[in-house]
Amino acid sequence: MPCAYLLDTNIISDLVRHPQGIVAGKIAEVGEEAVCTSIVVSSELRFGAQKSGSQKLKNQVEIILSAMEILPLDAPVDHHYADIRFFLEQTGNPIGPNDMLIAAQTRTLKLTLVTANVNEFQRVPNLKVVNWKVD
């Protein structure tokens, strides 16, 4: 089964902190091959680990990321990004630039975004969003 769920930064961060927690349980339910993440998310996670100065955290992030597919940004993500950004600016409800890229990539590939930041991502039209940190 190809990737169906793109994991956002806060979901993978939870997995790093709680390797046997609720997110791990959800991954077990859907199957490891059904989850992936974005190069944008992996960049944020690696930056955060490096900034922390903790080698243990850096190692844990690498272990988690090495176990899943990291999707590159390819066209037509740029078209979806432009549509999303234009819509959000017109409605006066912008989201962060990295979040727009993550949303555009998720929507382009017709995946479901797994995030704890549901309120922000629900502003994006035609984006499927779920939160695995709640029961």
mmCIF file with all atom_site columns, N, CA and C in Angstrom, residues 5-40:
data_model
loop_
_atom_site.group_PDB
_atom_site.id
_atom_site.type_symbol
_atom_site.label_atom_id
_atom_site.label_alt_id
_atom_site.label_comp_id
_atom_site.label_asym_id
_atom_site.label_entity_id
_atom_site.label_seq_id
_atom_site.pdbx_PDB_ins_code
_atom_site.Cartn_x
_atom_site.Cartn_y
_atom_site.Cartn_z
_atom_site.occupancy
_atom_site.B_iso_or_equiv
_atom_site.pdbx_formal_charge
_atom_site.auth_seq_id
_atom_site.auth_comp_id
_atom_site.auth_asym_id
_atom_site.auth_atom_id
_atom_site.pdbx_PDB_model_num
ATOM 1   N N  . TYR A 1 5  ? -0.994 8.745  4.408  1.00 0.00 ? 5  TYR A N  1
ATOM 2   C CA . TYR A 1 5  ? -0.992 9.731  5.491  1.00 0.00 ? 5  TYR A CA 1
ATOM 3   C C  . TYR A 1 5  ? 0.348  10.443 5.544  1.00 0.00 ? 5  TYR A C  1
ATOM 4   N N  . LEU A 1 6  ? 0.320  11.777 5.405  1.00 0.00 ? 6  LEU A N  1
ATOM 5   C CA . LEU A 1 6  ? 1.529  12.571 5.535  1.00 0.00 ? 6  LEU A CA 1
ATOM 6   C C  . LEU A 1 6  ? 1.581  13.112 6.965  1.00 0.00 ? 6  LEU A C  1
ATOM 7   N N  . LEU A 1 7  ? 2.626  12.763 7.693  1.00 0.00 ? 7  LEU A N  1
ATOM 8   C CA . LEU A 1 7  ? 2.756  13.159 9.088  1.00 0.00 ? 7  LEU A CA 1
ATOM 9   C C  . LEU A 1 7  ? 3.411  14.532 9.203  1.00 0.00 ? 7  LEU A C  1
ATOM 10  N N  . ASP A 1 8  ? 2.749  15.426 9.934  1.00 0.00 ? 8  ASP A N  1
ATOM 11  C CA . ASP A 1 8  ? 3.233  16.782 10.162 1.00 0.00 ? 8  ASP A CA 1
ATOM 12  C C  . ASP A 1 8  ? 4.299  16.769 11.269 1.00 0.00 ? 8  ASP A C  1
ATOM 13  N N  . THR A 1 9  ? 4.985  17.870 11.406 1.00 0.00 ? 9  THR A N  1
ATOM 14  C CA . THR A 1 9  ? 6.085  18.011 12.362 1.00 0.00 ? 9  THR A CA 1
ATOM 15  C C  . THR A 1 9  ? 5.657  17.680 13.790 1.00 0.00 ? 9  THR A C  1
ATOM 16  N N  . ASN A 1 10 ? 4.519  18.202 14.230 1.00 0.00 ? 10 ASN A N  1
ATOM 17  C CA . ASN A 1 10 ? 4.121  17.970 15.621 1.00 0.00 ? 10 ASN A CA 1
ATOM 18  C C  . ASN A 1 10 ? 3.753  16.509 15.887 1.00 0.00 ? 10 ASN A C  1
ATOM 19  N N  . ILE A 1 11 ? 3.330  15.789 14.880 1.00 0.00 ? 11 ILE A N  1
ATOM 20  C CA . ILE A 1 11 ? 3.000  14.367 15.045 1.00 0.00 ? 11 ILE A CA 1
ATOM 21  C C  . ILE A 1 11 ? 4.281  13.550 15.161 1.00 0.00 ? 11 ILE A C  1
ATOM 22  N N  . ILE A 1 12 ? 5.255  13.831 14.302 1.00 0.00 ? 12 ILE A N  1
ATOM 23  C CA . ILE A 1 12 ? 6.520  13.100 14.396 1.00 0.00 ? 12 ILE A CA 1
ATOM 24  C C  . ILE A 1 12 ? 7.262  13.488 15.668 1.00 0.00 ? 12 ILE A C  1
ATOM 25  N N  . SER A 1 13 ? 7.169  14.736 16.084 1.00 0.00 ? 13 SER A N  1
ATOM 26  C CA . SER A 1 13 ? 7.781  15.153 17.360 1.00 0.00 ? 13 SER A CA 1
ATOM 27  C C  . SER A 1 13 ? 7.207  14.349 18.513 1.00 0.00 ? 13 SER A C  1
ATOM 28  N N  . ASP A 1 14 ? 5.900  14.135 18.488 1.00 0.00 ? 14 ASP A N  1
ATOM 29  C CA . ASP A 1 14 ? 5.259  13.319 19.525 1.00 0.00 ? 14 ASP A CA 1
ATOM 30  C C  . ASP A 1 14 ? 5.780  11.883 19.473 1.00 0.00 ? 14 ASP A C  1
ATOM 31  N N  . LEU A 1 15 ? 5.960  11.366 18.278 1.00 0.00 ? 15 LEU A N  1
ATOM 32  C CA . LEU A 1 15 ? 6.495  10.017 18.101 1.00 0.00 ? 15 LEU A CA 1
ATOM 33  C C  . LEU A 1 15 ? 7.928  9.915  18.621 1.00 0.00 ? 15 LEU A C  1
ATOM 34  N N  . VAL A 1 16 ? 8.713  10.951 18.409 1.00 0.00 ? 16 VAL A N  1
ATOM 35  C CA . VAL A 1 16 ? 10.090 10.990 18.918 1.00 0.00 ? 16 VAL A CA 1
ATOM 36  C C  . VAL A 1 16 ? 10.087 10.964 20.448 1.00 0.00 ? 16 VAL A C  1
ATOM 37  N N  . ARG A 1 17 ? 9.205  11.745 21.052 1.00 0.00 ? 17 ARG A N  1
ATOM 38  C CA . ARG A 1 17 ? 9.131  11.819 22.520 1.00 0.00 ? 17 ARG A CA 1
ATOM 39  C C  . ARG A 1 17 ? 8.473  10.599 23.152 1.00 0.00 ? 17 ARG A C  1
ATOM 40  N N  . HIS A 1 18 ? 7.523  9.989  22.424 1.00 0.00 ? 18 HIS A N  1
ATOM 41  C CA . HIS A 1 18 ? 6.761  8.850  22.955 1.00 0.00 ? 18 HIS A CA 1
ATOM 42  C C  . HIS A 1 18 ? 6.738  7.723  21.920 1.00 0.00 ? 18 HIS A C  1
ATOM 43  N N  . PRO A 1 19 ? 7.863  7.012  21.754 1.00 0.00 ? 19 PRO A N  1
ATOM 44  C CA . PRO A 1 19 ? 7.950  5.991  20.700 1.00 0.00 ? 19 PRO A CA 1
ATOM 45  C C  . PRO A 1 19 ? 6.921  4.867  20.826 1.00 0.00 ? 19 PRO A C  1
ATOM 46  N N  . GLN A 1 20 ? 6.348  4.686  21.990 1.00 0.00 ? 20 GLN A N  1
ATOM 47  C CA . GLN A 1 20 ? 5.315  3.658  22.177 1.00 0.00 ? 20 GLN A CA 1
ATOM 48  C C  . GLN A 1 20 ? 3.951  4.287  22.423 1.00 0.00 ? 20 GLN A C  1
ATOM 49  N N  . GLY A 1 21 ? 3.796  5.573  22.100 1.00 0.00 ? 21 GLY A N  1
ATOM 50  C CA . GLY A 1 21 ? 2.583  6.316  22.422 1.00 0.00 ? 21 GLY A CA 1
ATOM 51  C C  . GLY A 1 21 ? 1.461  6.142  21.414 1.00 0.00 ? 21 GLY A C  1
ATOM 52  N N  . ILE A 1 22 ? 0.504  7.055  21.492 1.00 0.00 ? 22 ILE A N  1
ATOM 53  C CA . ILE A 1 22 ? -0.706 6.984  20.684 1.00 0.00 ? 22 ILE A CA 1
ATOM 54  C C  . ILE A 1 22 ? -0.415 7.057  19.179 1.00 0.00 ? 22 ILE A C  1
ATOM 55  N N  . VAL A 1 23 ? 0.550  7.887  18.782 1.00 0.00 ? 23 VAL A N  1
ATOM 56  C CA . VAL A 1 23 ? 0.884  8.003  17.358 1.00 0.00 ? 23 VAL A CA 1
ATOM 57  C C  . VAL A 1 23 ? 1.451  6.681  16.847 1.00 0.00 ? 23 VAL A C  1
ATOM 58  N N  . ALA A 1 24 ? 2.319  6.061  17.629 1.00 0.00 ? 24 ALA A N  1
ATOM 59  C CA . ALA A 1 24 ? 2.873  4.757  17.239 1.00 0.00 ? 24 ALA A CA 1
ATOM 60  C C  . ALA A 1 24 ? 1.754  3.736  17.077 1.00 0.00 ? 24 ALA A C  1
ATOM 61  N N  . GLY A 1 25 ? 0.770  3.801  17.963 1.00 0.00 ? 25 GLY A N  1
ATOM 62  C CA . GLY A 1 25 ? -0.371 2.896  17.868 1.00 0.00 ? 25 GLY A CA 1
ATOM 63  C C  . GLY A 1 25 ? -1.163 3.100  16.591 1.00 0.00 ? 25 GLY A C  1
ATOM 64  N N  . LYS A 1 26 ? -1.366 4.361  16.212 1.00 0.00 ? 26 LYS A N  1
ATOM 65  C CA . LYS A 1 26 ? -2.091 4.671  14.970 1.00 0.00 ? 26 LYS A CA 1
ATOM 66  C C  . LYS A 1 26 ? -1.311 4.190  13.747 1.00 0.00 ? 26 LYS A C  1
ATOM 67  N N  . ILE A 1 27 ? 0.019  4.344  13.785 1.00 0.00 ? 27 ILE A N  1
ATOM 68  C CA . ILE A 1 27 ? 0.843  3.873  12.674 1.00 0.00 ? 27 ILE A CA 1
ATOM 69  C C  . ILE A 1 27 ? 0.731  2.355  12.564 1.00 0.00 ? 27 ILE A C  1
ATOM 70  N N  . ALA A 1 28 ? 0.737  1.673  13.697 1.00 0.00 ? 28 ALA A N  1
ATOM 71  C CA . ALA A 1 28 ? 0.572  0.214  13.694 1.00 0.00 ? 28 ALA A CA 1
ATOM 72  C C  . ALA A 1 28 ? -0.778 -0.182 13.086 1.00 0.00 ? 28 ALA A C  1
ATOM 73  N N  . GLU A 1 29 ? -1.813 0.603  13.365 1.00 0.00 ? 29 GLU A N  1
ATOM 74  C CA . GLU A 1 29 ? -3.151 0.319  12.816 1.00 0.00 ? 29 GLU A CA 1
ATOM 75  C C  . GLU A 1 29 ? -3.188 0.434  11.302 1.00 0.00 ? 29 GLU A C  1
ATOM 76  N N  . VAL A 1 30 ? -2.606 1.511  10.758 1.00 0.00 ? 30 VAL A N  1
ATOM 77  C CA . VAL A 1 30 ? -2.691 1.748  9.308  1.00 0.00 ? 30 VAL A CA 1
ATOM 78  C C  . VAL A 1 30 ? -1.570 1.058  8.540  1.00 0.00 ? 30 VAL A C  1
ATOM 79  N N  . GLY A 1 31 ? -0.486 0.701  9.228  1.00 0.00 ? 31 GLY A N  1
ATOM 80  C CA . GLY A 1 31 ? 0.675  0.080  8.589  1.00 0.00 ? 31 GLY A CA 1
ATOM 81  C C  . GLY A 1 31 ? 1.749  1.104  8.291  1.00 0.00 ? 31 GLY A C  1
ATOM 82  N N  . GLU A 1 32 ? 2.992  0.734  8.573  1.00 0.00 ? 32 GLU A N  1
ATOM 83  C CA . GLU A 1 32 ? 4.110  1.670  8.373  1.00 0.00 ? 32 GLU A CA 1
ATOM 84  C C  . GLU A 1 32 ? 4.223  2.167  6.942  1.00 0.00 ? 32 GLU A C  1
ATOM 85  N N  . GLU A 1 33 ? 3.872  1.327  5.970  1.00 0.00 ? 33 GLU A N  1
ATOM 86  C CA . GLU A 1 33 ? 3.987  1.729  4.570  1.00 0.00 ? 33 GLU A CA 1
ATOM 87  C C  . GLU A 1 33 ? 2.947  2.778  4.191  1.00 0.00 ? 33 GLU A C  1
ATOM 88  N N  . ALA A 1 34 ? 1.931  2.967  5.019  1.00 0.00 ? 34 ALA A N  1
ATOM 89  C CA . ALA A 1 34 ? 0.871  3.944  4.726  1.00 0.00 ? 34 ALA A CA 1
ATOM 90  C C  . ALA A 1 34 ? 1.216  5.347  5.201  1.00 0.00 ? 34 ALA A C  1
ATOM 91  N N  . VAL A 1 35 ? 2.346  5.513  5.908  1.00 0.00 ? 35 VAL A N  1
ATOM 92  C CA . VAL A 1 35 ? 2.727  6.834  6.397  1.00 0.00 ? 35 VAL A CA 1
ATOM 93  C C  . VAL A 1 35 ? 4.005  7.320  5.722  1.00 0.00 ? 35 VAL A C  1
ATOM 94  N N  . CYS A 1 36 ? 4.070  8.623  5.553  1.00 0.00 ? 36 CYS A N  1
ATOM 95  C CA . CYS A 1 36 ? 5.247  9.265  4.986  1.00 0.00 ? 36 CYS A CA 1
ATOM 96  C C  . CYS A 1 36 ? 5.296  10.665 5.568  1.00 0.00 ? 36 CYS A C  1
ATOM 97  N N  . THR A 1 37 ? 6.291  11.415 5.166  1.00 0.00 ? 37 THR A N  1
ATOM 98  C CA . THR A 1 37 ? 6.354  12.817 5.562  1.00 0.00 ? 37 THR A CA 1
ATOM 99  C C  . THR A 1 37 ? 6.947  13.630 4.423  1.00 0.00 ? 37 THR A C  1
ATOM 100 N N  . SER A 1 38 ? 7.006  14.913 4.620  1.00 0.00 ? 38 SER A N  1
ATOM 101 C CA . SER A 1 38 ? 7.506  15.848 3.620  1.00 0.00 ? 38 SER A CA 1
ATOM 102 C C  . SER A 1 38 ? 8.954  16.226 3.921  1.00 0.00 ? 38 SER A C  1
ATOM 103 N N  . ILE A 1 39 ? 9.680  16.562 2.892  1.00 0.00 ? 39 ILE A N  1
ATOM 104 C CA . ILE A 1 39 ? 11.027 17.098 3.058  1.00 0.00 ? 39 ILE A CA 1
ATOM 105 C C  . ILE A 1 39 ? 10.979 18.368 3.910  1.00 0.00 ? 39 ILE A C  1
ATOM 106 N N  . VAL A 1 40 ? 9.874  19.097 3.867  1.00 0.00 ? 40 VAL A N  1
ATOM 107 C CA . VAL A 1 40 ? 9.711  20.303 4.690  1.00 0.00 ? 40 VAL A CA 1
ATOM 108 C C  . VAL A 1 40 ? 9.660  19.911 6.166  1.00 0.00 ? 40 VAL A C  1
#
